[in-house]
Tab-separated table of C-alpha atoms in Angstrom:
chain	number	residue	atom	x	y	z
R	1	UNK	CA	-0.103	-0.011	-0.118
R	2	UNK	CA	3.008	2.507	0.564
R	3	UNK	CA	5.042	1.504	-2.398
R	4	UNK	CA	1.543	1.957	-4.332
R	5	UNK	CA	1.174	5.565	-2.367
R	6	UNK	CA	4.488	6.057	-2.825
R	7	UNK	CA	4.133	5.628	-6.594
R	8	UNK	CA	0.839	7.391	-7.201
R	9	UNK	CA	2.662	11.024	-5.342
R	10	UNK	CA	5.621	10.810	-7.720
R	11	UNK	CA	3.334	10.037	-10.793
R	12	UNK	CA	1.251	13.336	-9.231
R	13	UNK	CA	4.006	15.495	-8.468
R	14	UNK	CA	5.628	14.604	-11.936
R	15	UNK	CA	2.392	15.684	-14.243
R	16	UNK	CA	2.618	19.082	-11.645
R	17	UNK	CA	5.547	19.444	-12.700
R	18	UNK	CA	5.035	18.982	-16.757
R	19	UNK	CA	1.689	20.859	-16.795
R	20	UNK	CA	3.811	23.785	-15.075
R	21	UNK	CA	6.294	23.728	-17.340
R	22	UNK	CA	4.343	23.796	-20.144
R	23	UNK	CA	1.941	26.592	-18.758
R	24	UNK	CA	5.113	28.690	-18.578
R	25	UNK	CA	6.718	27.757	-22.061
R	26	UNK	CA	3.208	28.452	-23.736
R	27	UNK	CA	3.069	31.604	-21.685
R	28	UNK	CA	6.301	32.544	-23.028
R	29	UNK	CA	5.576	31.038	-26.168
R	30	UNK	CA	4.496	34.709	-27.961
R	31	UNK	CA	7.622	36.143	-27.232
R	32	UNK	CA	10.451	37.386	-28.567
R	33	UNK	CA	13.924	35.724	-28.988
R	34	UNK	CA	15.341	39.330	-28.179
R	35	UNK	CA	14.465	42.818	-27.489
R	36	UNK	CA	16.381	46.165	-27.613
R	37	UNK	CA	15.599	49.139	-25.710
R	38	UNK	CA	16.198	52.560	-27.686
R	39	UNK	CA	18.382	54.426	-24.966
R	40	UNK	CA	19.838	57.718	-26.199
R	41	UNK	CA	23.889	59.113	-26.301
R	42	UNK	CA	26.847	57.662	-24.315
R	43	UNK	CA	27.361	60.149	-21.198
R	44	UNK	CA	24.270	60.702	-20.818
R	45	UNK	CA	21.530	58.467	-18.463
R	46	UNK	CA	19.023	57.072	-21.017
R	47	UNK	CA	22.424	55.099	-21.778
R	48	UNK	CA	23.400	54.160	-18.333
R	49	UNK	CA	19.922	53.168	-17.310
R	50	UNK	CA	18.386	51.571	-20.443
R	51	UNK	CA	21.984	48.694	-20.650
R	52	UNK	CA	21.472	48.140	-16.951
R	53	UNK	CA	17.848	47.768	-17.727
R	54	UNK	CA	18.772	45.277	-20.761
R	55	UNK	CA	20.858	43.223	-18.768
R	56	UNK	CA	18.343	42.866	-15.892
R	57	UNK	CA	15.780	41.780	-17.959
R	58	UNK	CA	18.265	39.165	-19.440
R	59	UNK	CA	19.265	37.561	-16.620
R	60	UNK	CA	15.714	37.286	-14.843
R	61	UNK	CA	13.833	36.944	-17.655
R	62	UNK	CA	16.108	34.623	-19.593
R	63	UNK	CA	15.863	36.515	-22.689
R	64	UNK	CA	18.572	37.970	-25.131
R	65	UNK	CA	17.908	42.101	-24.070
R	66	UNK	CA	20.090	44.675	-25.847
R	67	UNK	CA	20.750	48.570	-25.356
R	68	UNK	CA	20.942	50.599	-28.583
R	69	UNK	CA	22.342	54.204	-28.790
R	70	UNK	CA	19.551	56.294	-30.352
R	71	UNK	CA	19.328	60.271	-30.684
R	72	UNK	CA	17.053	59.954	-27.590
R	73	UNK	CA	13.174	60.011	-26.558
R	74	UNK	CA	12.019	61.701	-29.920
R	75	UNK	CA	13.839	59.357	-31.951
R	76	UNK	CA	12.929	56.250	-29.097
R	77	UNK	CA	9.115	57.393	-29.821
R	78	UNK	CA	9.699	56.732	-33.412
R	79	UNK	CA	11.725	53.331	-33.228
R	80	UNK	CA	8.730	52.203	-31.172
R	81	UNK	CA	6.034	53.170	-33.266
R	82	UNK	CA	7.654	51.342	-36.149
R	83	UNK	CA	8.382	48.118	-34.455
R	84	UNK	CA	12.127	48.912	-34.845
R	85	UNK	CA	12.721	48.822	-30.644
R	86	UNK	CA	10.984	46.584	-28.505
R	87	UNK	CA	10.991	49.034	-25.434
R	88	UNK	CA	11.783	53.155	-25.744
R	89	UNK	CA	13.146	55.349	-22.903
R	90	UNK	CA	10.958	58.458	-23.360
R	91	UNK	CA	10.377	62.026	-21.861
R	92	UNK	CA	6.740	62.671	-21.807
R	93	UNK	CA	7.208	65.684	-23.430
R	94	UNK	CA	8.327	64.765	-26.856
R	95	UNK	CA	6.358	61.719	-26.623
R	96	UNK	CA	3.123	63.766	-25.724
R	97	UNK	CA	3.897	65.635	-29.362
R	98	UNK	CA	4.830	62.415	-30.930
R	99	UNK	CA	1.652	60.980	-29.537
R	100	UNK	CA	-0.737	63.668	-31.750
R	101	UNK	CA	1.481	63.630	-34.696
R	102	UNK	CA	3.725	66.625	-34.177
R	103	UNK	CA	7.158	64.967	-33.718
R	104	UNK	CA	9.611	66.893	-35.069
R	105	UNK	CA	11.276	63.345	-36.925
R	106	UNK	CA	7.575	61.929	-38.072
R	107	UNK	CA	5.142	65.196	-38.587
R	108	UNK	CA	1.811	64.086	-39.477
R	109	UNK	CA	2.017	60.343	-37.893
R	110	UNK	CA	0.131	60.207	-34.837
R	111	UNK	CA	2.101	57.542	-32.922
R	112	UNK	CA	-1.182	55.677	-31.409
R	113	UNK	CA	0.763	52.426	-30.968
R	114	UNK	CA	2.665	53.105	-28.334
R	115	UNK	CA	2.197	51.993	-24.792
R	116	UNK	CA	3.547	53.114	-21.308
R	117	UNK	CA	5.272	50.367	-19.199
R	118	UNK	CA	6.363	51.631	-16.077
R	119	UNK	CA	8.164	55.617	-14.465
R	120	UNK	CA	11.482	56.106	-14.645
R	121	UNK	CA	12.497	59.634	-13.163
R	122	UNK	CA	12.654	63.144	-13.652
R	123	UNK	CA	14.934	64.679	-16.169
R	124	UNK	CA	15.994	67.931	-14.740
R	125	UNK	CA	17.542	70.337	-17.465
R	126	UNK	CA	20.819	72.154	-16.314
R	127	UNK	CA	24.185	73.584	-17.904
R	128	UNK	CA	27.349	73.283	-17.469
R	129	UNK	CA	30.069	75.679	-18.035
R	130	UNK	CA	34.555	76.684	-17.056
R	131	UNK	CA	34.586	78.861	-13.913
R	132	UNK	CA	36.329	81.258	-15.462
R	133	UNK	CA	33.597	81.300	-18.542
R	134	UNK	CA	31.657	83.827	-15.706
R	135	UNK	CA	28.614	81.984	-17.000
R	136	UNK	CA	26.127	81.285	-13.862
R	137	UNK	CA	22.448	81.152	-15.648
R	138	UNK	CA	20.928	80.547	-19.160
R	139	UNK	CA	20.469	84.424	-19.950
R	140	UNK	CA	24.695	84.147	-19.437
R	141	UNK	CA	25.011	82.260	-22.977
R	142	UNK	CA	23.941	84.861	-25.229
R	143	UNK	CA	26.154	85.053	-27.843
R	144	UNK	CA	28.191	81.791	-26.356
R	145	UNK	CA	29.132	78.650	-28.266
R	146	UNK	CA	26.579	76.060	-26.581
R	147	UNK	CA	26.125	72.216	-27.080
R	148	UNK	CA	21.799	71.817	-26.603
R	149	UNK	CA	22.218	67.917	-26.589
R	150	UNK	CA	22.057	65.780	-29.334
R	151	UNK	CA	18.936	66.392	-32.484
R	152	UNK	CA	16.219	64.081	-31.526
R	153	UNK	CA	16.863	63.982	-27.292
R	154	UNK	CA	14.854	66.159	-25.204
R	155	UNK	CA	17.721	68.679	-24.386
R	156	UNK	CA	18.081	68.785	-28.431
R	157	UNK	CA	14.415	69.438	-28.386
R	158	UNK	CA	13.560	72.139	-25.694
R	159	UNK	CA	16.745	74.054	-25.013
R	160	UNK	CA	16.419	75.611	-28.106
R	161	UNK	CA	13.188	76.176	-27.772
R	162	UNK	CA	13.682	77.447	-24.088
R	163	UNK	CA	16.627	79.752	-25.666
R	164	UNK	CA	14.477	81.234	-28.097
R	165	UNK	CA	11.698	82.283	-25.685
R	166	UNK	CA	14.376	83.888	-23.383
R	167	UNK	CA	15.573	85.874	-26.225
R	168	UNK	CA	19.319	84.202	-25.563
R	169	UNK	CA	20.913	84.069	-28.891
R	170	UNK	CA	23.557	81.280	-29.358
R	171	UNK	CA	25.678	79.687	-31.506
R	172	UNK	CA	24.599	75.935	-30.855
R	173	UNK	CA	25.802	72.407	-31.752
R	174	UNK	CA	23.843	69.105	-31.844
R	175	UNK	CA	26.107	66.832	-29.952
R	176	UNK	CA	25.707	63.868	-27.390
R	177	UNK	CA	26.862	64.178	-24.046
R	178	UNK	CA	30.355	62.362	-24.055
R	179	UNK	CA	31.362	64.354	-27.435
R	180	UNK	CA	29.995	67.792	-25.107
R	181	UNK	CA	32.295	67.129	-22.152
R	182	UNK	CA	35.252	66.883	-24.758
R	183	UNK	CA	34.499	69.863	-26.686
R	184	UNK	CA	34.046	72.245	-23.277
R	185	UNK	CA	37.552	70.842	-21.790
R	186	UNK	CA	39.155	71.124	-24.998
R	187	UNK	CA	37.758	74.767	-25.239
R	188	UNK	CA	35.539	74.175	-28.221
R	189	UNK	CA	32.332	75.436	-26.824
R	190	UNK	CA	31.558	77.817	-23.923
R	191	UNK	CA	28.935	76.182	-21.891
R	192	UNK	CA	27.452	72.311	-22.394
R	193	UNK	CA	23.712	72.552	-21.358
R	194	UNK	CA	21.808	68.793	-21.159
R	195	UNK	CA	18.941	67.498	-19.893
R	196	UNK	CA	18.764	63.628	-18.003
R	197	UNK	CA	18.416	61.732	-14.789
R	198	UNK	CA	21.145	63.659	-12.034
R	199	UNK	CA	23.748	63.380	-11.726
R	200	UNK	CA	24.596	63.196	-15.167
R	201	UNK	CA	27.686	61.281	-15.762
R	202	UNK	CA	29.216	63.758	-18.023
R	203	UNK	CA	28.879	66.659	-15.994
R	204	UNK	CA	30.068	64.649	-12.142
R	205	UNK	CA	33.565	63.056	-14.903
R	206	UNK	CA	33.786	67.072	-16.100
R	207	UNK	CA	33.492	68.169	-12.165
R	208	UNK	CA	36.050	65.755	-10.927
R	209	UNK	CA	38.427	66.711	-13.601
R	210	UNK	CA	38.145	70.235	-14.164
R	211	UNK	CA	37.012	73.605	-12.490
R	212	UNK	CA	33.542	73.924	-13.549
R	213	UNK	CA	30.369	75.660	-12.818
R	214	UNK	CA	26.958	73.788	-12.937
R	215	UNK	CA	23.950	76.041	-13.796
R	216	UNK	CA	20.058	76.759	-14.079
R	217	UNK	CA	17.890	79.412	-14.250
R	218	UNK	CA	17.258	82.628	-12.781
R	219	UNK	CA	13.896	83.181	-10.795
R	220	UNK	CA	12.357	85.496	-13.657
R	221	UNK	CA	14.016	83.151	-16.209
R	222	UNK	CA	12.254	80.331	-14.668
R	223	UNK	CA	8.488	82.154	-13.840
R	224	UNK	CA	9.140	82.843	-18.414
R	225	UNK	CA	9.728	79.002	-18.938
R	226	UNK	CA	7.014	77.861	-16.476
R	227	UNK	CA	4.491	79.659	-18.091
R	228	UNK	CA	5.299	79.198	-21.602
R	229	UNK	CA	5.917	75.201	-20.981
R	230	UNK	CA	3.424	73.713	-19.230
R	231	UNK	CA	4.654	70.320	-19.970
R	232	UNK	CA	7.911	71.027	-17.345
R	233	UNK	CA	7.671	71.398	-13.852
R	234	UNK	CA	10.008	73.544	-11.253
R	235	UNK	CA	12.820	71.737	-9.950
R	236	UNK	CA	15.722	72.070	-7.914
R	237	UNK	CA	18.647	70.523	-8.053
R	238	UNK	CA	20.591	70.101	-4.763
R	239	UNK	CA	23.999	71.943	-3.884
R	240	UNK	CA	26.669	68.882	-3.377
R	241	UNK	CA	24.966	66.922	-6.302
R	242	UNK	CA	28.275	67.424	-8.731
R	243	UNK	CA	31.369	67.923	-6.947
R	244	UNK	CA	32.114	71.760	-6.139
R	245	UNK	CA	28.669	72.766	-6.753
R	246	UNK	CA	28.036	75.249	-3.519
R	247	UNK	CA	24.701	76.219	-4.026
R	248	UNK	CA	21.365	74.629	-5.316
R	249	UNK	CA	20.601	75.251	-8.849
R	250	UNK	CA	17.018	76.237	-9.790
R	251	UNK	CA	15.553	75.037	-12.824
R	252	UNK	CA	12.502	72.725	-14.606
R	253	UNK	CA	12.314	68.594	-15.466
R	254	UNK	CA	10.072	66.694	-16.615
R	255	UNK	CA	8.894	62.916	-16.351
R	256	UNK	CA	10.612	60.002	-18.096
R	257	UNK	CA	8.722	56.586	-18.829
R	258	UNK	CA	9.863	53.088	-20.386
R	259	UNK	CA	7.357	52.437	-23.231
R	260	UNK	CA	6.511	49.353	-25.687
R	261	UNK	CA	4.313	48.633	-28.783
R	262	UNK	CA	0.949	47.701	-27.928
R	263	UNK	CA	1.788	44.333	-30.158
R	264	UNK	CA	4.294	43.689	-26.977
R	265	UNK	CA	2.889	40.357	-25.607
R	266	UNK	CA	0.993	40.488	-22.305
R	267	UNK	CA	2.500	38.272	-20.458
R	268	UNK	CA	5.980	40.118	-21.318
R	269	UNK	CA	4.869	43.706	-20.688
R	270	UNK	CA	3.856	42.547	-16.933
R	271	UNK	CA	7.121	40.355	-16.471
R	272	UNK	CA	8.769	43.579	-17.631
R	273	UNK	CA	6.973	46.008	-15.343
R	274	UNK	CA	6.733	43.537	-12.290
R	275	UNK	CA	10.781	42.935	-12.559
R	276	UNK	CA	11.207	46.669	-12.082
R	277	UNK	CA	8.854	47.766	-10.057
R	278	UNK	CA	9.518	45.047	-7.506
R	279	UNK	CA	13.531	45.837	-7.689
R	280	UNK	CA	13.828	49.218	-6.931
R	281	UNK	CA	17.551	48.418	-5.071
R	282	UNK	CA	18.615	46.602	-8.114
R	283	UNK	CA	17.311	49.812	-10.277
R	284	UNK	CA	19.243	52.337	-8.227
R	285	UNK	CA	22.543	50.177	-8.222
R	286	UNK	CA	22.324	50.870	-12.239
R	287	UNK	CA	21.234	54.604	-11.782
R	288	UNK	CA	21.004	56.608	-8.762
R	289	UNK	CA	17.745	58.561	-10.812
R	290	UNK	CA	16.182	55.072	-10.503
R	291	UNK	CA	15.185	55.475	-6.921
R	292	UNK	CA	12.257	57.552	-8.581
R	293	UNK	CA	11.115	54.184	-10.285
R	294	UNK	CA	8.433	53.207	-8.517
R	295	UNK	CA	4.863	52.297	-9.187
R	296	UNK	CA	3.360	55.155	-6.861
R	297	UNK	CA	4.797	57.512	-9.453
R	298	UNK	CA	2.378	56.271	-12.245
R	299	UNK	CA	-0.044	58.942	-12.290
R	300	UNK	CA	2.979	61.211	-14.001
R	301	UNK	CA	1.634	59.779	-17.075
R	302	UNK	CA	-1.789	61.789	-17.740
R	303	UNK	CA	-2.125	60.663	-21.726
R	304	UNK	CA	-0.487	57.710	-22.308
R	305	UNK	CA	-2.164	54.914	-22.618
R	306	UNK	CA	-0.427	52.056	-20.629
R	307	UNK	CA	0.023	48.634	-21.759
R	308	UNK	CA	-2.417	45.790	-20.830
R	309	UNK	CA	0.193	43.659	-19.165
R	310	UNK	CA	1.427	46.680	-17.204
R	311	UNK	CA	-2.493	47.611	-16.348
R	312	UNK	CA	-2.760	44.124	-15.045
R	313	UNK	CA	0.745	44.321	-12.542
R	314	UNK	CA	-0.734	48.175	-11.270
R	315	UNK	CA	-3.882	46.605	-10.520
R	316	UNK	CA	-2.616	43.852	-8.448
R	317	UNK	CA	-0.906	46.227	-6.774
R	318	UNK	CA	-4.230	48.146	-5.894
R	319	UNK	CA	-3.421	50.639	-8.170
R	320	UNK	CA	-6.181	51.296	-10.510
R	321	UNK	CA	-5.688	52.870	-13.753
R	322	UNK	CA	-8.466	54.925	-15.744
R	323	UNK	CA	-10.001	53.560	-18.034
R	324	UNK	CA	-8.733	56.326	-20.384
R	325	UNK	CA	-5.377	55.427	-19.696
R	326	UNK	CA	-5.819	51.713	-20.583
R	327	UNK	CA	-4.643	50.716	-23.809
């Protein structure tokens, strides 16, 4: 009797294992063999965050994942819309323009196949210059040679608009963070303005290697920008964020989200969202800006529908996603 019971238990256990394994295999049957994440230029936070995210997904979900260098959020939105990348890192200003068909990269094409996965962090806009330049605020850039970030990125899109609004006339160059840092050190440009989660790696390296000053907006400049650009919010970069930074920098910021195409399998979108939302310690190891990569920050998205897989995860956590934000 005991032998029969033992054999029966073995059969039942084996059946359960096989059926469970089959369910997992079936659940993953529509997953791609690999996925790509659109990041931005080397030296910026997107590059670090996106490549770290790709490694984490690869380890935890056993799927080949890689970060890809791009022009940044404007391009990432279009790459996801066109199915060229599986995940894109975007700021919500350029994403809103893409959603409504007003993207500078693909004008007239509403990017309505893009879906939100999870919140990332805020992107402050700020600048850096050699201390001897005398530059202390955005208004001091008039007539200067200024890197405004790569074309297609948040910085390259918004800094020219900010400068035009403030009637600050610069000689702009559109370069990535790493190249801009080298140009500043070599005296080829007078200032380097950017937009990324803090601390920006290229800024930190400059502050460690040479005598620099970071800067934001004066109170008057800030008031103008906040009035003209409702998609940004006031933000303070605390003193000490960079070596030698003795005072707070007052500026504006915009939220970032990871997005995917609506065709991404629901189970994959669910697992990626769950992985990131439940492992903040690991995300912060990738980059300090990820301390804001938390479920409660989902509501910093007011227009882009969440992927059904992401909706399922958030609702399991007791977060009710409004119907108009369910994709």
